[in-house]
Coordinates of C-alpha atoms in Angstrom, one line a residue:
X1 CA 0.0 0.1 0.0
X2 CA 1.5 3.5 -0.8
X3 CA 2.1 5.8 1.9
X4 CA 0.0 9.1 1.5
X5 CA 1.9 12.3 0.8
X6 CA 2.6 15.0 3.4
X7 CA 0.4 17.9 2.7
X8 CA 0.7 21.6 3.8
X9 CA -1.9 23.7 5.2
X10 CA -5.5 23.4 4.2
X11 CA -4.7 20.5 1.8
X12 CA -3.8 18.5 4.9
X13 CA -7.1 19.0 6.4
X14 CA -9.0 17.8 3.4
X15 CA -7.0 14.7 3.3
X16 CA -9.1 12.7 5.8
X17 CA -12.1 13.4 3.8
X18 CA -10.6 11.9 0.8
X19 CA -9.4 9.1 2.7
X20 CA -12.8 8.1 3.9
X21 CA -15.2 9.3 0.9
X22 CA -12.5 8.7 -1.8
X23 CA -13.7 9.7 -5.5
X24 CA -17.3 10.6 -4.0
X25 CA -15.8 13.6 -2.2
X26 CA -14.3 15.0 -5.3
X27 CA -17.3 15.0 -7.5
X28 CA -19.5 16.0 -4.4
X29 CA -17.6 18.9 -3.4
X30 CA -17.0 20.2 -6.6
X31 CA -20.7 20.1 -7.4
X32 CA -21.9 21.9 -4.2
X33 CA -19.1 24.6 -4.4
X34 CA -20.1 25.2 -8.5
X35 CA -23.7 26.1 -7.6
X36 CA -22.8 28.4 -4.7
X37 CA -22.4 26.4 -1.6
X38 CA -19.1 27.2 0.2
X39 CA -17.3 24.2 -0.4
X40 CA -13.6 23.3 -0.7
X41 CA -13.9 21.9 -4.1
X42 CA -11.0 23.2 -6.0
X43 CA -9.1 22.2 -3.0
X44 CA -10.4 18.5 -2.9
X45 CA -9.4 18.4 -6.8
X46 CA -5.8 19.3 -6.0
X47 CA -5.5 16.8 -3.1
X48 CA -7.1 14.0 -5.6
X49 CA -4.4 14.9 -8.1
X50 CA -1.6 14.8 -5.7
X51 CA -3.0 11.3 -4.5
X52 CA -3.1 10.1 -7.9
X53 CA 0.4 11.3 -8.5
X54 CA 1.2 9.4 -5.5
X55 CA -0.4 6.2 -6.8
X56 CA -3.3 6.3 -4.3
X57 CA -6.1 7.1 -6.9
X58 CA -6.5 7.0 -10.5
X59 CA -5.6 10.5 -12.4
X60 CA -8.1 9.8 -15.2
X61 CA -11.0 9.0 -12.8
X62 CA -10.1 12.1 -10.7
X63 CA -10.0 14.4 -13.8
X64 CA -13.4 12.8 -15.1
X65 CA -15.3 13.4 -11.7
X66 CA -14.0 16.8 -11.3
X67 CA -15.0 18.1 -14.8
X68 CA -18.7 16.3 -14.2
X69 CA -18.9 17.9 -10.8
X70 CA -17.9 21.4 -12.2
X71 CA -20.4 21.1 -15.1
X72 CA -23.2 19.7 -13.0
X73 CA -22.8 22.1 -10.2
X74 CA -22.8 25.0 -12.6
X75 CA -25.7 23.8 -14.5
X76 CA -27.6 23.4 -11.1
X77 CA -26.7 27.2 -10.4
X78 CA -27.8 28.3 -14.0
X79 CA -31.2 26.6 -13.1
X80 CA -31.7 28.4 -9.8
X81 CA -30.9 31.6 -11.6
X82 CA -33.1 31.2 -14.5
X83 CA -36.2 29.6 -12.9
X84 CA -35.9 31.4 -9.3
X85 CA -34.9 34.8 -10.6
X86 CA -33.1 37.4 -8.8
X87 CA -35.6 37.5 -6.0
X88 CA -35.0 34.0 -5.1
X89 CA -31.2 34.5 -5.2
X90 CA -31.2 37.5 -3.1
X91 CA -33.5 35.9 -0.4
X92 CA -31.4 32.9 0.0
X93 CA -28.0 33.9 -1.3
X94 CA -26.7 35.1 1.8
X95 CA -26.8 31.6 3.3
X96 CA -24.1 30.5 0.6
X97 CA -22.5 34.1 0.9
X98 CA -23.8 35.3 -2.2
X99 CA -24.8 38.8 -1.0
X100 CA -26.4 41.5 -3.4
X101 CA -23.1 43.3 -3.7
X102 CA -21.2 40.1 -4.9
X103 CA -24.3 39.3 -7.2
X104 CA -24.2 43.0 -8.5
X105 CA -20.3 42.7 -9.3
X106 CA -20.7 39.5 -10.9
X107 CA -23.4 40.8 -13.2
X108 CA -21.3 43.4 -14.1
X109 CA -18.6 41.3 -15.2
X110 CA -21.1 39.5 -17.4
X111 CA -22.4 42.7 -18.9
X112 CA -18.6 43.7 -19.9
X113 CA -17.2 40.4 -21.0
X114 CA -20.2 38.2 -22.2
X115 CA -19.7 34.2 -22.3
X116 CA -16.0 34.5 -22.4
X117 CA -16.0 35.5 -18.7
X118 CA -17.6 31.9 -17.8
X119 CA -14.4 30.5 -18.8
X120 CA -12.0 32.8 -16.9
X121 CA -14.5 32.9 -13.9
X122 CA -13.8 29.2 -13.4
X123 CA -10.3 30.4 -12.2
X124 CA -11.4 33.3 -9.9
X125 CA -12.8 32.8 -6.4
X126 CA -16.2 34.1 -6.2
X127 CA -17.1 34.1 -9.8
X128 CA -16.5 30.4 -9.8
X129 CA -19.2 29.9 -7.5
X130 CA -21.7 32.5 -9.1
X131 CA -21.3 32.3 -12.6
X132 CA -24.0 29.3 -13.2
X133 CA -26.7 31.2 -11.2
X134 CA -25.5 34.9 -12.9
X135 CA -25.8 33.2 -16.6
X136 CA -29.2 32.0 -15.6
X137 CA -30.3 35.3 -14.1
X138 CA -29.2 37.2 -17.4
X139 CA -30.9 34.8 -19.5
X140 CA -28.0 33.4 -21.5
X141 CA -28.9 30.7 -23.7
X142 CA -28.4 27.4 -22.1
X143 CA -26.3 25.7 -25.0
X144 CA -24.0 28.8 -25.2
X145 CA -23.8 28.5 -21.5
X146 CA -23.0 24.9 -21.5
X147 CA -20.3 25.2 -24.3
X148 CA -18.2 27.8 -22.5
X149 CA -18.8 26.3 -19.2
X150 CA -17.5 23.0 -20.5
X151 CA -14.8 24.7 -22.0
X152 CA -13.8 26.5 -18.6
X153 CA -14.2 23.2 -16.6
X154 CA -12.0 21.4 -18.8
X155 CA -9.3 24.2 -18.7
X156 CA -9.7 24.4 -14.8
X157 CA -9.5 20.7 -14.1
X158 CA -6.6 19.9 -16.5
X159 CA -4.5 22.8 -15.1
X160 CA -5.1 21.8 -11.1
X161 CA -5.0 17.9 -11.9
X162 CA -1.6 18.4 -13.9
X163 CA -0.1 20.6 -11.2
X164 CA -1.2 18.1 -8.5
X165 CA 0.1 15.1 -10.6
X166 CA 3.3 16.7 -11.3
X167 CA 3.5 17.9 -7.6
X168 CA 4.0 14.8 -5.9
X169 CA 5.9 14.9 -2.6
X170 CA 6.8 18.6 -3.4
X171 CA 3.4 20.0 -3.3
X172 CA 4.4 22.3 -0.2
X173 CA 6.7 24.1 -2.9
X174 CA 4.3 24.2 -5.8
X175 CA 1.1 24.7 -4.3
X176 CA 1.7 28.2 -2.8
X177 CA 3.1 29.5 -6.0
X178 CA 0.0 28.3 -8.4
X179 CA -2.2 29.6 -5.6
X180 CA -0.4 33.0 -6.0
X181 CA -0.2 33.2 -9.8
X182 CA -3.8 31.6 -10.4
X183 CA -4.9 35.5 -11.2
X184 CA -2.4 35.8 -13.9
X185 CA -3.3 32.4 -15.1
X186 CA -6.9 33.5 -15.4
X187 CA -5.7 36.4 -17.4
X188 CA -3.7 34.4 -19.7
X189 CA -6.6 31.9 -20.3
X190 CA -8.7 35.0 -21.0
X191 CA -6.5 36.4 -23.6
X192 CA -6.2 33.1 -25.2
X193 CA -10.1 32.8 -25.5
X194 CA -10.5 36.1 -26.8
X195 CA -7.7 35.4 -29.4
X196 CA -9.2 32.3 -30.5
X197 CA -12.8 33.9 -30.8
X198 CA -11.1 36.9 -32.8
X199 CA -9.7 34.7 -35.2
X200 CA -12.7 32.8 -35.8
X201 CA -14.5 36.1 -36.5
X202 CA -12.2 37.4 -38.9
X203 CA -12.1 34.1 -40.8
X204 CA -15.9 34.2 -41.1
X205 CA -15.7 37.7 -42.5
X206 CA -13.1 36.5 -45.0

């Protein structure tokens, strides 16, 4: 039996949950986090990837369940926003830390950047939990939301699973650096997505 890797800080706090519930903890916590419930979804994904790198879990399963939880959670949030409306979100949002001020800020991001913000929001704390609800509130077409949501989830899961898998027993060095620079990563991803969109529009015009 492989020895579990030594984890720093909050990662160590989640290790017993992953030890006990296994893969169910990954899909469950990510699903909860992604429709607004304060849950350590991103952190448990990283721990799962580290465990996979240490030979204690299957990396492909960690990635697939992380992706499924991310897409499912955001779509639940989309339904809450689309069917419940702003009144419902404002009434119950405070129980999941979604205040009216936070809601206004997220809506302004959507108004400025459109569907592309769904991809970038995946890497931004606060927006990651609210983007499905906001997309539903603003009446974004579900298929359009689903496409952006799936792309963002794939990039997000791929990034953290790759880092976690490569980290192995050196996570105490790699994780703080990754967390520190995740804002820059979000900007880089946003620029990349924008470049792809612009290129596609130019090609269509030609």
